[in-house]
């Protein structure tokens, strides 16, 4: 029996796809269509016969998925031969309606549409991807897998903001958390690496990519997480500020005449590492820092200091920590970030092994470290495929 799931991640101007064996995580093919709707688009497809590129203009998401289906037919593997069991869709915001993945039907589409005000950039694109895929692949079950679902186990004291209660009732203002598929996947891998049952371990998981988030995971359940109502809160990210004083909005409105939308855009797209250095790519920040650039040095310090504060906070939340887990682009590759964020935490039982850390080993703590420090590659596509398969197989 085939266990292949077509995983689709539709962004506002991109469509990423991956044909994944949900049992092994092996991708039979992956692809990305970018700059959808622009004069020139870019489509790259990796299949069994190698990489294929196409720069023809792709007008919309429907055309993008058609191009993907064509690429499967031309460059392989042919979708009909693979016997796909489901299409798994990444959906960013499931609000407090979805604590688990769910089969796509008209009711789910209406519910995700209701959540658009909470994720105006992401949910419309995700919905577009779902609708197009349902039209082009009508005979397959479609499953929505939510970034927020893993964090629906947060207790009220962790998800409630200290604002008038009516704001939560009327506008849904509370912490939801994101990157849930990654935190869930990495937690399972970490427990396996420790040779323990997930139910028995407490973890601090740090997803450090372009977007960054920290999660306190107690026995496999998320009990606190750094992203909030939107993916803006928490750690310093590539272009997002993370935590700040909400009075900034009012001040900029008064002294600079900036609208709420302008400030929102700046905090999401022009802040974080980009705001501090002009570039959002961590590798470039590292290069500049190594060359003695003071702005890059400060950005690095701000980034790592915020990380350390969250590690300390989640240590207090969990009481006992079995492992601190680093994942995603920066987490998996930057020994200097891991070293800086964990420096001075020996008193909490964290002992980093400098050689293992520099080598990006899976276990980068010393043998006798009471708290293990792990480097685990995330695989959101595999997690989406697994969750989609669970839904269709019951
Ligand atoms: P992701 O969103 O997981 O793809 O992560 C993207 C981020 O990881 C970017 O800021 C990259 O600069 C960063 N990154 C990727 N490779 C490395 C590396 N070898 N060292 C440091 N940062 C890296």
PDB file of N, CA and C in Angstrom, residues 221-270:
ATOM      1  N   UNK A 221       3.531  17.854  25.110  1.00  0.00           N
ATOM      2  CA  UNK A 221       2.506  18.896  24.956  1.00  0.00           C
ATOM      3  C   UNK A 221       3.136  20.272  25.072  1.00  0.00           C
ATOM      4  N   UNK A 222       2.739  21.163  24.168  1.00  0.00           N
ATOM      5  CA  UNK A 222       3.227  22.535  24.227  1.00  0.00           C
ATOM      6  C   UNK A 222       2.556  23.241  25.401  1.00  0.00           C
ATOM      7  N   UNK A 223       3.382  23.771  26.332  1.00  0.00           N
ATOM      8  CA  UNK A 223       2.806  24.470  27.482  1.00  0.00           C
ATOM      9  C   UNK A 223       3.083  25.973  27.448  1.00  0.00           C
ATOM     10  N   UNK A 224       4.022  26.397  26.597  1.00  0.00           N
ATOM     11  CA  UNK A 224       4.187  27.834  26.340  1.00  0.00           C
ATOM     12  C   UNK A 224       4.990  27.980  25.059  1.00  0.00           C
ATOM     13  N   UNK A 225       4.778  29.073  24.375  1.00  0.00           N
ATOM     14  CA  UNK A 225       5.479  29.303  23.126  1.00  0.00           C
ATOM     15  C   UNK A 225       5.610  30.799  22.899  1.00  0.00           C
ATOM     16  N   UNK A 226       6.676  31.181  22.164  1.00  0.00           N
ATOM     17  CA  UNK A 226       7.020  32.608  22.109  1.00  0.00           C
ATOM     18  C   UNK A 226       6.213  33.410  21.099  1.00  0.00           C
ATOM     19  N   UNK A 227       5.751  32.765  20.020  1.00  0.00           N
ATOM     20  CA  UNK A 227       4.919  33.523  19.092  1.00  0.00           C
ATOM     21  C   UNK A 227       3.516  33.665  19.681  1.00  0.00           C
ATOM     22  N   UNK A 228       2.784  34.668  19.272  1.00  0.00           N
ATOM     23  CA  UNK A 228       1.563  34.984  19.981  1.00  0.00           C
ATOM     24  C   UNK A 228       0.298  34.951  19.147  1.00  0.00           C
ATOM     25  N   UNK A 229      -0.397  36.091  19.157  1.00  0.00           N
ATOM     26  CA  UNK A 229      -1.600  36.251  18.329  1.00  0.00           C
ATOM     27  C   UNK A 229      -1.236  36.076  16.867  1.00  0.00           C
ATOM     28  N   UNK A 230      -0.035  36.572  16.528  1.00  0.00           N
ATOM     29  CA  UNK A 230       0.506  36.447  15.180  1.00  0.00           C
ATOM     30  C   UNK A 230       1.954  35.962  15.316  1.00  0.00           C
ATOM     31  N   UNK A 231       2.604  35.646  14.198  1.00  0.00           N
ATOM     32  CA  UNK A 231       4.008  35.193  14.289  1.00  0.00           C
ATOM     33  C   UNK A 231       5.001  36.326  14.528  1.00  0.00           C
ATOM     34  N   UNK A 232       4.542  37.479  15.013  1.00  0.00           N
ATOM     35  CA  UNK A 232       5.441  38.617  15.225  1.00  0.00           C
ATOM     36  C   UNK A 232       6.111  38.596  16.595  1.00  0.00           C
ATOM     37  N   UNK A 233       5.448  37.997  17.584  1.00  0.00           N
ATOM     38  CA  UNK A 233       5.932  38.082  18.965  1.00  0.00           C
ATOM     39  C   UNK A 233       7.101  37.121  19.244  1.00  0.00           C
ATOM     40  N   UNK A 234       7.905  37.478  20.227  1.00  0.00           N
ATOM     41  CA  UNK A 234       8.898  36.536  20.735  1.00  0.00           C
ATOM     42  C   UNK A 234      10.327  36.857  20.362  1.00  0.00           C
ATOM     43  N   UNK A 235      10.987  35.871  19.749  1.00  0.00           N
ATOM     44  CA  UNK A 235      12.413  35.978  19.431  1.00  0.00           C
ATOM     45  C   UNK A 235      12.670  36.999  18.320  1.00  0.00           C
ATOM     46  N   UNK A 236      13.915  37.438  18.215  1.00  0.00           N
ATOM     47  CA  UNK A 236      14.339  38.289  17.093  1.00  0.00           C
ATOM     48  C   UNK A 236      14.409  37.378  15.849  1.00  0.00           C
ATOM     49  N   UNK A 237      13.879  37.845  14.716  1.00  0.00           N
ATOM     50  CA  UNK A 237      13.843  36.995  13.509  1.00  0.00           C
ATOM     51  C   UNK A 237      14.542  37.700  12.342  1.00  0.00           C
ATOM     52  N   UNK A 238      14.450  37.090  11.163  1.00  0.00           N
ATOM     53  CA  UNK A 238      15.088  37.685   9.991  1.00  0.00           C
ATOM     54  C   UNK A 238      14.600  39.102   9.720  1.00  0.00           C
ATOM     55  N   UNK A 239      13.289  39.255   9.651  1.00  0.00           N
ATOM     56  CA  UNK A 239      12.735  40.602   9.373  1.00  0.00           C
ATOM     57  C   UNK A 239      11.716  41.037  10.420  1.00  0.00           C
ATOM     58  N   UNK A 240      11.455  40.202  11.438  1.00  0.00           N
ATOM     59  CA  UNK A 240      10.446  40.549  12.452  1.00  0.00           C
ATOM     60  C   UNK A 240      11.110  40.914  13.768  1.00  0.00           C
ATOM     61  N   UNK A 241      10.508  41.884  14.437  1.00  0.00           N
ATOM     62  CA  UNK A 241      11.106  42.432  15.657  1.00  0.00           C
ATOM     63  C   UNK A 241      11.078  41.467  16.827  1.00  0.00           C
ATOM     64  N   UNK A 242      10.046  40.602  16.892  1.00  0.00           N
ATOM     65  CA  UNK A 242       9.829  39.863  18.132  1.00  0.00           C
ATOM     66  C   UNK A 242       9.303  40.828  19.191  1.00  0.00           C
ATOM     67  N   UNK A 243       9.508  40.475  20.472  1.00  0.00           N
ATOM     68  CA  UNK A 243       8.943  41.251  21.587  1.00  0.00           C
ATOM     69  C   UNK A 243       9.326  42.718  21.537  1.00  0.00           C
ATOM     70  N   UNK A 244       8.345  43.568  21.844  1.00  0.00           N
ATOM     71  CA  UNK A 244       8.647  44.991  22.023  1.00  0.00           C
ATOM     72  C   UNK A 244       7.528  45.623  22.840  1.00  0.00           C
ATOM     73  N   UNK A 245       7.690  46.896  23.128  1.00  0.00           N
ATOM     74  CA  UNK A 245       6.681  47.611  23.898  1.00  0.00           C
ATOM     75  C   UNK A 245       5.550  48.025  22.954  1.00  0.00           C
ATOM     76  N   UNK A 246       4.314  47.575  23.219  1.00  0.00           N
ATOM     77  CA  UNK A 246       3.222  47.916  22.296  1.00  0.00           C
ATOM     78  C   UNK A 246       2.955  49.422  22.190  1.00  0.00           C
ATOM     79  N   UNK A 247       3.536  50.207  23.098  1.00  0.00           N
ATOM     80  CA  UNK A 247       3.364  51.663  23.022  1.00  0.00           C
ATOM     81  C   UNK A 247       4.031  52.248  21.767  1.00  0.00           C
ATOM     82  N   UNK A 248       4.897  51.474  21.137  1.00  0.00           N
ATOM     83  CA  UNK A 248       5.588  51.949  19.928  1.00  0.00           C
ATOM     84  C   UNK A 248       4.587  52.372  18.857  1.00  0.00           C
ATOM     85  N   UNK A 249       3.504  51.601  18.701  1.00  0.00           N
ATOM     86  CA  UNK A 249       2.492  51.936  17.698  1.00  0.00           C
ATOM     87  C   UNK A 249       1.950  53.353  17.912  1.00  0.00           C
ATOM     88  N   UNK A 250       1.554  53.643  19.150  1.00  0.00           N
ATOM     89  CA  UNK A 250       0.966  54.948  19.461  1.00  0.00           C
ATOM     90  C   UNK A 250       1.983  56.061  19.289  1.00  0.00           C
ATOM     91  N   UNK A 251       3.207  55.824  19.750  1.00  0.00           N
ATOM     92  CA  UNK A 251       4.239  56.851  19.656  1.00  0.00           C
ATOM     93  C   UNK A 251       4.523  57.207  18.194  1.00  0.00           C
ATOM     94  N   UNK A 252       4.654  56.195  17.355  1.00  0.00           N
ATOM     95  CA  UNK A 252       4.960  56.464  15.947  1.00  0.00           C
ATOM     96  C   UNK A 252       3.785  57.147  15.245  1.00  0.00           C
ATOM     97  N   UNK A 253       2.568  56.858  15.703  1.00  0.00           N
ATOM     98  CA  UNK A 253       1.393  57.525  15.126  1.00  0.00           C
ATOM     99  C   UNK A 253       1.442  59.014  15.478  1.00  0.00           C
ATOM    100  N   UNK A 254       1.798  59.314  16.732  1.00  0.00           N
ATOM    101  CA  UNK A 254       1.786  60.704  17.191  1.00  0.00           C
ATOM    102  C   UNK A 254       2.962  61.502  16.634  1.00  0.00           C
ATOM    103  N   UNK A 255       4.175  60.962  16.725  1.00  0.00           N
ATOM    104  CA  UNK A 255       5.351  61.774  16.369  1.00  0.00           C
ATOM    105  C   UNK A 255       5.727  61.663  14.885  1.00  0.00           C
ATOM    106  N   UNK A 256       5.311  60.566  14.232  1.00  0.00           N
ATOM    107  CA  UNK A 256       5.729  60.385  12.833  1.00  0.00           C
ATOM    108  C   UNK A 256       4.542  60.245  11.891  1.00  0.00           C
ATOM    109  N   UNK A 257       3.325  60.312  12.447  1.00  0.00           N
ATOM    110  CA  UNK A 257       2.122  60.202  11.606  1.00  0.00           C
ATOM    111  C   UNK A 257       2.021  58.862  10.891  1.00  0.00           C
ATOM    112  N   UNK A 258       2.640  57.829  11.461  1.00  0.00           N
ATOM    113  CA  UNK A 258       2.603  56.505  10.817  1.00  0.00           C
ATOM    114  C   UNK A 258       1.309  55.788  11.153  1.00  0.00           C
ATOM    115  N   UNK A 259       0.680  55.221  10.146  1.00  0.00           N
ATOM    116  CA  UNK A 259      -0.564  54.484  10.392  1.00  0.00           C
ATOM    117  C   UNK A 259      -0.224  53.132  11.038  1.00  0.00           C
ATOM    118  N   UNK A 260      -1.258  52.507  11.608  1.00  0.00           N
ATOM    119  CA  UNK A 260      -1.061  51.191  12.227  1.00  0.00           C
ATOM    120  C   UNK A 260      -0.537  50.211  11.181  1.00  0.00           C
ATOM    121  N   UNK A 261      -1.060  50.295   9.953  1.00  0.00           N
ATOM    122  CA  UNK A 261      -0.629  49.349   8.894  1.00  0.00           C
ATOM    123  C   UNK A 261       0.849  49.551   8.567  1.00  0.00           C
ATOM    124  N   UNK A 262       1.270  50.825   8.510  1.00  0.00           N
ATOM    125  CA  UNK A 262       2.684  51.099   8.183  1.00  0.00           C
ATOM    126  C   UNK A 262       3.604  50.532   9.257  1.00  0.00           C
ATOM    127  N   UNK A 263       3.232  50.753  10.517  1.00  0.00           N
ATOM    128  CA  UNK A 263       4.079  50.246  11.604  1.00  0.00           C
ATOM    129  C   UNK A 263       4.077  48.719  11.609  1.00  0.00           C
ATOM    130  N   UNK A 264       2.887  48.141  11.396  1.00  0.00           N
ATOM    131  CA  UNK A 264       2.782  46.675  11.306  1.00  0.00           C
ATOM    132  C   UNK A 264       3.728  46.126  10.253  1.00  0.00           C
ATOM    133  N   UNK A 265       3.694  46.750   9.086  1.00  0.00           N
ATOM    134  CA  UNK A 265       4.523  46.289   7.967  1.00  0.00           C
ATOM    135  C   UNK A 265       6.011  46.391   8.340  1.00  0.00           C
ATOM    136  N   UNK A 266       6.370  47.524   8.948  1.00  0.00           N
ATOM    137  CA  UNK A 266       7.785  47.717   9.318  1.00  0.00           C
ATOM    138  C   UNK A 266       8.227  46.687  10.360  1.00  0.00           C
ATOM    139  N   UNK A 267       7.354  46.385  11.322  1.00  0.00           N
ATOM    140  CA  UNK A 267       7.735  45.425  12.371  1.00  0.00           C
ATOM    141  C   UNK A 267       7.829  44.002  11.828  1.00  0.00           C
ATOM    142  N   UNK A 268       7.031  43.713  10.778  1.00  0.00           N
ATOM    143  CA  UNK A 268       7.052  42.370  10.182  1.00  0.00           C
ATOM    144  C   UNK A 268       8.122  42.204   9.111  1.00  0.00           C
ATOM    145  N   UNK A 269       8.372  43.274   8.333  1.00  0.00           N
ATOM    146  CA  UNK A 269       9.216  43.109   7.135  1.00  0.00           C
ATOM    147  C   UNK A 269      10.519  43.888   7.162  1.00  0.00           C
ATOM    148  N   UNK A 270      10.637  44.883   8.050  1.00  0.00           N
ATOM    149  CA  UNK A 270      11.829  45.748   8.024  1.00  0.00           C
ATOM    150  C   UNK A 270      12.569  45.742   9.359  1.00  0.00           C
TER     151      UNK A 270
END
